[in-house]
Amino acid sequence: MDQDIDRILYSKSDINKACIRLGQELHQAYHDKNPVIVCVLTGGVFFTTDIVREMDCNLEMNFIDVSSYHGGTESSGSIDLVRDLDVDIKDRDIILMEDIVDTGRTLKYIKDLLSSRGAASVSTCALLDKPTSRLVEVRAEYVGFEIPSEFLVGYGLDYKGIYRNLPYIGILKSDVYT
Ligand code: PRP
């Protein structure tokens, strides 16, 4: 897989440091709230499992899956709920875990959905935030890195389902997807 990467943007060590910082911030804010950590599948799995291990507090975990990209590099615009939560979130404090916020459509859809179910609060922790690509107004409260508009893979981020297991985040060579 390495041969398809143009440049490493964040190394394993960079990601680890960001996870420690964000885990500590979340611990400070949620240590007495027994939050529900909602991992947005599939890309958010790596980030979620690293973050929760930095949080020394009671928490529960649950999973949701929506689809917004359909195999290519462009967002389709429509969001489908693929897998719903299996826990009642009424009056619960929710932390959404995302690998990346790009157009913001996915995050807005999930935030609105969980708020409509009576969550006490819904905040978002995203490893990567691409604010220049935003098409809907939404923000993540806890962010690892603000990133440029490049096509990134690794540490959960995929292209056509592959590259997620790279331990770093890198820029995919354009000839791979053109
Ligand atoms: C990716 C990523 C975010 C979303 C961000 O998910 O994990 O959930 O896109 O894009 P947006 O801000 O433009 O909505 P994707 O739908 O590709 O699913 P995946 O995590 O299974 O790859």
PDB file of C-alpha atoms and ligand atoms in Angstrom:
ATOM      1  CA  MET A   1       0.000   0.000   0.000  1.00  0.00           C
ATOM      2  CA  ASP A   2       2.856   2.408   0.794  1.00  0.00           C
ATOM      3  CA  GLN A   3       3.697   2.765  -2.900  1.00  0.00           C
ATOM      4  CA  ASP A   4       0.316   4.419  -3.520  1.00  0.00           C
ATOM      5  CA  ILE A   5       1.006   7.169  -0.991  1.00  0.00           C
ATOM      6  CA  ASP A   6       2.377  10.476  -2.226  1.00  0.00           C
ATOM      7  CA  ARG A   7       3.301  11.862   1.208  1.00  0.00           C
ATOM      8  CA  ILE A   8       2.664  11.046   4.857  1.00  0.00           C
ATOM      9  CA  LEU A   9       0.711  13.899   6.453  1.00  0.00           C
ATOM     10  CA  TYR A  10       0.413  12.518  10.000  1.00  0.00           C
ATOM     11  CA  SER A  11       2.647   9.770  11.321  1.00  0.00           C
ATOM     12  CA  LYS A  12       1.620   7.099  13.820  1.00  0.00           C
ATOM     13  CA  SER A  13       3.311   9.197  16.506  1.00  0.00           C
ATOM     14  CA  ASP A  14       1.494  12.413  15.455  1.00  0.00           C
ATOM     15  CA  ILE A  15      -1.830  10.556  15.651  1.00  0.00           C
ATOM     16  CA  ASN A  16      -0.962   9.066  19.024  1.00  0.00           C
ATOM     17  CA  LYS A  17      -0.165  12.501  20.472  1.00  0.00           C
ATOM     18  CA  ALA A  18      -3.450  13.918  19.131  1.00  0.00           C
ATOM     19  CA  CYS A  19      -5.386  11.010  20.669  1.00  0.00           C
ATOM     20  CA  ILE A  20      -3.763  11.569  24.063  1.00  0.00           C
ATOM     21  CA  ARG A  21      -4.596  15.289  23.954  1.00  0.00           C
ATOM     22  CA  LEU A  22      -8.196  14.737  22.845  1.00  0.00           C
ATOM     23  CA  GLY A  23      -8.726  11.895  25.323  1.00  0.00           C
ATOM     24  CA  GLN A  24      -7.593  14.169  28.143  1.00  0.00           C
ATOM     25  CA  GLU A  25      -9.890  16.984  26.985  1.00  0.00           C
ATOM     26  CA  LEU A  26     -12.844  14.583  26.826  1.00  0.00           C
ATOM     27  CA  HIS A  27     -11.984  13.154  30.207  1.00  0.00           C
ATOM     28  CA  GLN A  28     -12.010  16.659  31.714  1.00  0.00           C
ATOM     29  CA  ALA A  29     -15.397  17.458  30.171  1.00  0.00           C
ATOM     30  CA  TYR A  30     -17.164  14.112  30.686  1.00  0.00           C
ATOM     31  CA  HIS A  31     -15.617  12.334  33.676  1.00  0.00           C
ATOM     32  CA  ASP A  32     -18.818  12.664  35.731  1.00  0.00           C
ATOM     33  CA  LYS A  33     -21.358  12.184  32.900  1.00  0.00           C
ATOM     34  CA  ASN A  34     -21.181   8.512  31.868  1.00  0.00           C
ATOM     35  CA  PRO A  35     -21.299   9.505  28.187  1.00  0.00           C
ATOM     36  CA  VAL A  36     -22.315   7.294  25.283  1.00  0.00           C
ATOM     37  CA  ILE A  37     -19.489   7.188  22.778  1.00  0.00           C
ATOM     38  CA  VAL A  38     -21.051   6.812  19.333  1.00  0.00           C
ATOM     39  CA  CYS A  39     -18.558   5.570  16.784  1.00  0.00           C
ATOM     40  CA  VAL A  40     -19.444   6.413  13.190  1.00  0.00           C
ATOM     41  CA  LEU A  41     -18.584   3.316  11.171  1.00  0.00           C
ATOM     42  CA  THR A  42     -16.486   2.321   9.486  1.00  0.00           C
ATOM     43  CA  GLY A  43     -13.707   4.866   9.408  1.00  0.00           C
ATOM     44  CA  GLY A  44     -14.180   5.988  13.012  1.00  0.00           C
ATOM     45  CA  VAL A  45     -13.310   2.609  14.540  1.00  0.00           C
ATOM     46  CA  PHE A  46      -9.549   3.119  14.805  1.00  0.00           C
ATOM     47  CA  PHE A  47      -9.854   6.601  16.268  1.00  0.00           C
ATOM     48  CA  THR A  48     -12.622   5.618  18.690  1.00  0.00           C
ATOM     49  CA  THR A  49     -10.789   2.687  20.188  1.00  0.00           C
ATOM     50  CA  ASP A  50      -7.636   4.762  20.636  1.00  0.00           C
ATOM     51  CA  ILE A  51      -9.504   7.678  22.230  1.00  0.00           C
ATOM     52  CA  VAL A  52     -11.583   5.690  24.749  1.00  0.00           C
ATOM     53  CA  ARG A  53      -8.419   4.127  26.102  1.00  0.00           C
ATOM     54  CA  GLU A  54      -7.219   7.638  26.963  1.00  0.00           C
ATOM     55  CA  MET A  55     -10.421   8.365  28.927  1.00  0.00           C
ATOM     56  CA  ASP A  56     -10.252   7.261  32.535  1.00  0.00           C
ATOM     57  CA  CYS A  57     -13.995   7.442  33.215  1.00  0.00           C
ATOM     58  CA  ASN A  58     -17.200   5.435  32.953  1.00  0.00           C
ATOM     59  CA  LEU A  59     -18.550   5.412  29.432  1.00  0.00           C
ATOM     60  CA  GLU A  60     -20.600   3.227  27.123  1.00  0.00           C
ATOM     61  CA  MET A  61     -19.957   2.533  23.459  1.00  0.00           C
ATOM     62  CA  ASN A  62     -22.338   2.208  20.571  1.00  0.00           C
ATOM     63  CA  PHE A  63     -22.120   2.252  16.789  1.00  0.00           C
ATOM     64  CA  ILE A  64     -23.922   3.900  13.920  1.00  0.00           C
ATOM     65  CA  ASP A  65     -23.313   3.607  10.205  1.00  0.00           C
ATOM     66  CA  VAL A  66     -24.409   5.932   7.459  1.00  0.00           C
ATOM     67  CA  SER A  67     -23.209   6.078   3.901  1.00  0.00           C
ATOM     68  CA  SER A  68     -22.318   9.295   2.170  1.00  0.00           C
ATOM     69  CA  TYR A  69     -19.468   8.346  -0.172  1.00  0.00           C
ATOM     70  CA  HIS A  70     -20.221   5.595  -2.596  1.00  0.00           C
ATOM     71  CA  GLY A  71     -16.839   4.198  -3.505  1.00  0.00           C
ATOM     72  CA  GLY A  72     -15.188   7.190  -5.151  1.00  0.00           C
ATOM     73  CA  THR A  73     -13.576  10.433  -4.076  1.00  0.00           C
ATOM     74  CA  GLU A  74     -16.697  12.609  -4.298  1.00  0.00           C
ATOM     75  CA  SER A  75     -19.509  12.868  -1.769  1.00  0.00           C
ATOM     76  CA  SER A  76     -22.874  11.948  -3.288  1.00  0.00           C
ATOM     77  CA  GLY A  77     -24.868  14.353  -1.150  1.00  0.00           C
ATOM     78  CA  SER A  78     -27.468  11.865   0.027  1.00  0.00           C
ATOM     79  CA  ILE A  79     -27.170  10.118   3.384  1.00  0.00           C
ATOM     80  CA  ASP A  80     -28.519   6.657   4.118  1.00  0.00           C
ATOM     81  CA  LEU A  81     -28.816   5.188   7.614  1.00  0.00           C
ATOM     82  CA  VAL A  82     -27.147   1.794   7.252  1.00  0.00           C
ATOM     83  CA  ARG A  83     -26.952   0.703  10.898  1.00  0.00           C
ATOM     84  CA  ASP A  84     -28.798   2.323  13.767  1.00  0.00           C
ATOM     85  CA  LEU A  85     -27.815   2.537  17.438  1.00  0.00           C
ATOM     86  CA  ASP A  86     -29.168  -0.188  19.690  1.00  0.00           C
ATOM     87  CA  VAL A  87     -29.370   1.885  22.865  1.00  0.00           C
ATOM     88  CA  ASP A  88     -31.873   4.445  24.167  1.00  0.00           C
ATOM     89  CA  ILE A  89     -30.065   7.794  24.181  1.00  0.00           C
ATOM     90  CA  LYS A  90     -32.815   9.910  25.748  1.00  0.00           C
ATOM     91  CA  ASP A  91     -31.246  12.265  28.333  1.00  0.00           C
ATOM     92  CA  ARG A  92     -27.791  10.857  27.629  1.00  0.00           C
ATOM     93  CA  ASP A  93     -24.650  12.848  26.840  1.00  0.00           C
ATOM     94  CA  ILE A  94     -23.339  11.743  23.460  1.00  0.00           C
ATOM     95  CA  ILE A  95     -19.871  12.052  22.005  1.00  0.00           C
ATOM     96  CA  LEU A  96     -19.825  11.330  18.278  1.00  0.00           C
ATOM     97  CA  MET A  97     -16.526   9.952  17.053  1.00  0.00           C
ATOM     98  CA  GLU A  98     -15.634  10.716  13.446  1.00  0.00           C
ATOM     99  CA  ASP A  99     -12.432  10.139  11.531  1.00  0.00           C
ATOM    100  CA  ILE A 100     -13.095  13.149   9.290  1.00  0.00           C
ATOM    101  CA  VAL A 101     -15.572  15.976   8.820  1.00  0.00           C
ATOM    102  CA  ASP A 102     -15.562  16.980   5.174  1.00  0.00           C
ATOM    103  CA  THR A 103     -18.736  18.487   3.648  1.00  0.00           C
ATOM    104  CA  GLY A 104     -20.337  18.125   7.085  1.00  0.00           C
ATOM    105  CA  ARG A 105     -23.393  16.326   5.696  1.00  0.00           C
ATOM    106  CA  THR A 106     -22.768  13.107   7.614  1.00  0.00           C
ATOM    107  CA  LEU A 107     -22.193  14.878  10.909  1.00  0.00           C
ATOM    108  CA  LYS A 108     -25.235  17.136  10.496  1.00  0.00           C
ATOM    109  CA  TYR A 109     -27.452  14.153   9.661  1.00  0.00           C
ATOM    110  CA  ILE A 110     -26.329  12.161  12.705  1.00  0.00           C
ATOM    111  CA  LYS A 111     -26.393  15.132  15.106  1.00  0.00           C
ATOM    112  CA  ASP A 112     -29.935  16.021  14.047  1.00  0.00           C
ATOM    113  CA  LEU A 113     -31.026  12.391  14.357  1.00  0.00           C
ATOM    114  CA  LEU A 114     -29.645  11.958  17.865  1.00  0.00           C
ATOM    115  CA  SER A 115     -30.911  15.338  19.042  1.00  0.00           C
ATOM    116  CA  SER A 116     -34.405  14.443  17.802  1.00  0.00           C
ATOM    117  CA  ARG A 117     -34.293  11.370  20.048  1.00  0.00           C
ATOM    118  CA  GLY A 118     -33.870  13.510  23.154  1.00  0.00           C
ATOM    119  CA  ALA A 119     -30.145  13.273  23.838  1.00  0.00           C
ATOM    120  CA  ALA A 120     -29.124  15.616  26.661  1.00  0.00           C
ATOM    121  CA  SER A 121     -26.173  16.797  24.561  1.00  0.00           C
ATOM    122  CA  VAL A 122     -24.406  15.803  21.368  1.00  0.00           C
ATOM    123  CA  SER A 123     -20.824  16.841  20.769  1.00  0.00           C
ATOM    124  CA  THR A 124     -18.332  15.635  18.217  1.00  0.00           C
ATOM    125  CA  CYS A 125     -14.737  14.565  18.371  1.00  0.00           C
ATOM    126  CA  ALA A 126     -13.129  14.348  14.932  1.00  0.00           C
ATOM    127  CA  LEU A 127      -9.533  13.452  14.219  1.00  0.00           C
ATOM    128  CA  LEU A 128      -9.545  15.439  10.992  1.00  0.00           C
ATOM    129  CA  ASP A 129     -11.495  18.531  10.022  1.00  0.00           C
ATOM    130  CA  LYS A 130     -11.539  19.889   6.468  1.00  0.00           C
ATOM    131  CA  PRO A 131     -13.303  23.240   7.019  1.00  0.00           C
ATOM    132  CA  THR A 132     -12.692  24.498   3.473  1.00  0.00           C
ATOM    133  CA  SER A 133     -14.891  21.664   2.118  1.00  0.00           C
ATOM    134  CA  ARG A 134     -17.896  22.382   4.316  1.00  0.00           C
ATOM    135  CA  LEU A 135     -21.248  22.480   2.487  1.00  0.00           C
ATOM    136  CA  VAL A 136     -23.516  22.508   5.543  1.00  0.00           C
ATOM    137  CA  GLU A 137     -23.019  24.440   8.753  1.00  0.00           C
ATOM    138  CA  VAL A 138     -21.834  22.101  11.467  1.00  0.00           C
ATOM    139  CA  ARG A 139     -18.753  21.916  13.653  1.00  0.00           C
ATOM    140  CA  ALA A 140     -16.818  19.430  15.708  1.00  0.00           C
ATOM    141  CA  GLU A 141     -16.044  20.636  19.213  1.00  0.00           C
ATOM    142  CA  TYR A 142     -12.943  18.477  19.611  1.00  0.00           C
ATOM    143  CA  VAL A 143     -10.583  18.316  16.631  1.00  0.00           C
ATOM    144  CA  GLY A 144      -7.241  16.609  16.126  1.00  0.00           C
ATOM    145  CA  PHE A 145      -6.016  18.331  12.977  1.00  0.00           C
ATOM    146  CA  GLU A 146      -7.392  20.868  10.511  1.00  0.00           C
ATOM    147  CA  ILE A 147      -6.415  19.578   7.112  1.00  0.00           C
ATOM    148  CA  PRO A 148      -6.028  20.864   3.567  1.00  0.00           C
ATOM    149  CA  SER A 149      -8.258  19.698   0.742  1.00  0.00           C
ATOM    150  CA  GLU A 150      -6.342  16.584  -0.275  1.00  0.00           C
ATOM    151  CA  PHE A 151      -7.530  13.021  -0.731  1.00  0.00           C
ATOM    152  CA  LEU A 152      -6.325  11.262   2.399  1.00  0.00           C
ATOM    153  CA  VAL A 153      -6.206   7.601   3.336  1.00  0.00           C
ATOM    154  CA  GLY A 154      -5.086   5.570   6.317  1.00  0.00           C
ATOM    155  CA  TYR A 155      -6.019   5.190   9.996  1.00  0.00           C
ATOM    156  CA  GLY A 156      -9.633   4.475   9.037  1.00  0.00           C
ATOM    157  CA  LEU A 157      -9.828   6.544   5.878  1.00  0.00           C
ATOM    158  CA  ASP A 158     -10.339   4.495   2.745  1.00  0.00           C
ATOM    159  CA  TYR A 159     -10.439   4.627  -1.000  1.00  0.00           C
ATOM    160  CA  LYS A 160     -12.831   1.992  -2.348  1.00  0.00           C
ATOM    161  CA  GLY A 161     -12.616   0.131   0.945  1.00  0.00           C
ATOM    162  CA  ILE A 162      -8.829  -0.204   1.128  1.00  0.00           C
ATOM    163  CA  TYR A 163      -5.956   1.645   2.878  1.00  0.00           C
ATOM    164  CA  ARG A 164      -7.883   1.909   6.191  1.00  0.00           C
ATOM    165  CA  ASN A 165      -5.295  -0.185   8.005  1.00  0.00           C
ATOM    166  CA  LEU A 166      -2.339   2.058   7.211  1.00  0.00           C
ATOM    167  CA  PRO A 167      -0.970   3.194  10.605  1.00  0.00           C
ATOM    168  CA  TYR A 168      -0.455   6.748   9.301  1.00  0.00           C
ATOM    169  CA  ILE A 169      -2.537   9.248   7.329  1.00  0.00           C
ATOM    170  CA  GLY A 170      -1.205   9.989   3.878  1.00  0.00           C
ATOM    171  CA  ILE A 171      -2.097  11.729   0.643  1.00  0.00           C
ATOM    172  CA  LEU A 172      -3.162   9.220  -1.993  1.00  0.00           C
ATOM    173  CA  LYS A 173      -1.311   9.526  -5.304  1.00  0.00           C
ATOM    174  CA  SER A 174      -3.695  11.063  -7.808  1.00  0.00           C
ATOM    175  CA  ASP A 175      -2.960   8.420 -10.432  1.00  0.00           C
ATOM    176  CA  VAL A 176      -4.571   5.843  -8.123  1.00  0.00           C
ATOM    177  CA  TYR A 177      -7.996   7.465  -8.465  1.00  0.00           C
ATOM    178  CA  THR A 178      -7.783   9.212 -11.850  1.00  0.00           C
TER     179      THR A 178
HETATM  180  C1  PRP B   1     -16.631   9.273   5.590  1.00  0.00           C
HETATM  181  C2  PRP B   1     -16.111   9.684   6.963  1.00  0.00           C
HETATM  182  C3  PRP B   1     -17.234  10.539   7.495  1.00  0.00           C
HETATM  183  C4  PRP B   1     -17.818  11.156   6.259  1.00  0.00           C
HETATM  184  C5  PRP B   1     -17.401  12.591   6.156  1.00  0.00           C
HETATM  185  O1  PRP B   1     -17.485   8.204   5.776  1.00  0.00           O
HETATM  186  O2  PRP B   1     -15.851   8.571   7.759  1.00  0.00           O
HETATM  187  O3  PRP B   1     -18.198   9.767   8.172  1.00  0.00           O
HETATM  188  O4  PRP B   1     -17.324  10.412   5.131  1.00  0.00           O
HETATM  189  O5  PRP B   1     -17.859  13.161   4.970  1.00  0.00           O
HETATM  190  P1  PRP B   1     -18.863  14.364   4.904  1.00  0.00           P
HETATM  191  O6  PRP B   1     -18.479  15.363   5.951  1.00  0.00           O
HETATM  192  O7  PRP B   1     -18.666  14.896   3.509  1.00  0.00           O
HETATM  193  O8  PRP B   1     -20.247  13.847   5.101  1.00  0.00           O
HETATM  194  P2  PRP B   1     -17.962   7.232   4.591  1.00  0.00           P
HETATM  195  O9  PRP B   1     -19.403   7.525   4.277  1.00  0.00           O
HETATM  196  O10 PRP B   1     -16.977   7.287   3.476  1.00  0.00           O
HETATM  197  O11 PRP B   1     -17.976   5.830   5.263  1.00  0.00           O
HETATM  198  P3  PRP B   1     -16.752   4.975   5.821  1.00  0.00           P
HETATM  199  O12 PRP B   1     -16.371   5.587   7.148  1.00  0.00           O
HETATM  200  O13 PRP B   1     -17.345   3.631   5.973  1.00  0.00           O
HETATM  201  O14 PRP B   1     -15.626   5.039   4.826  1.00  0.00           O
END
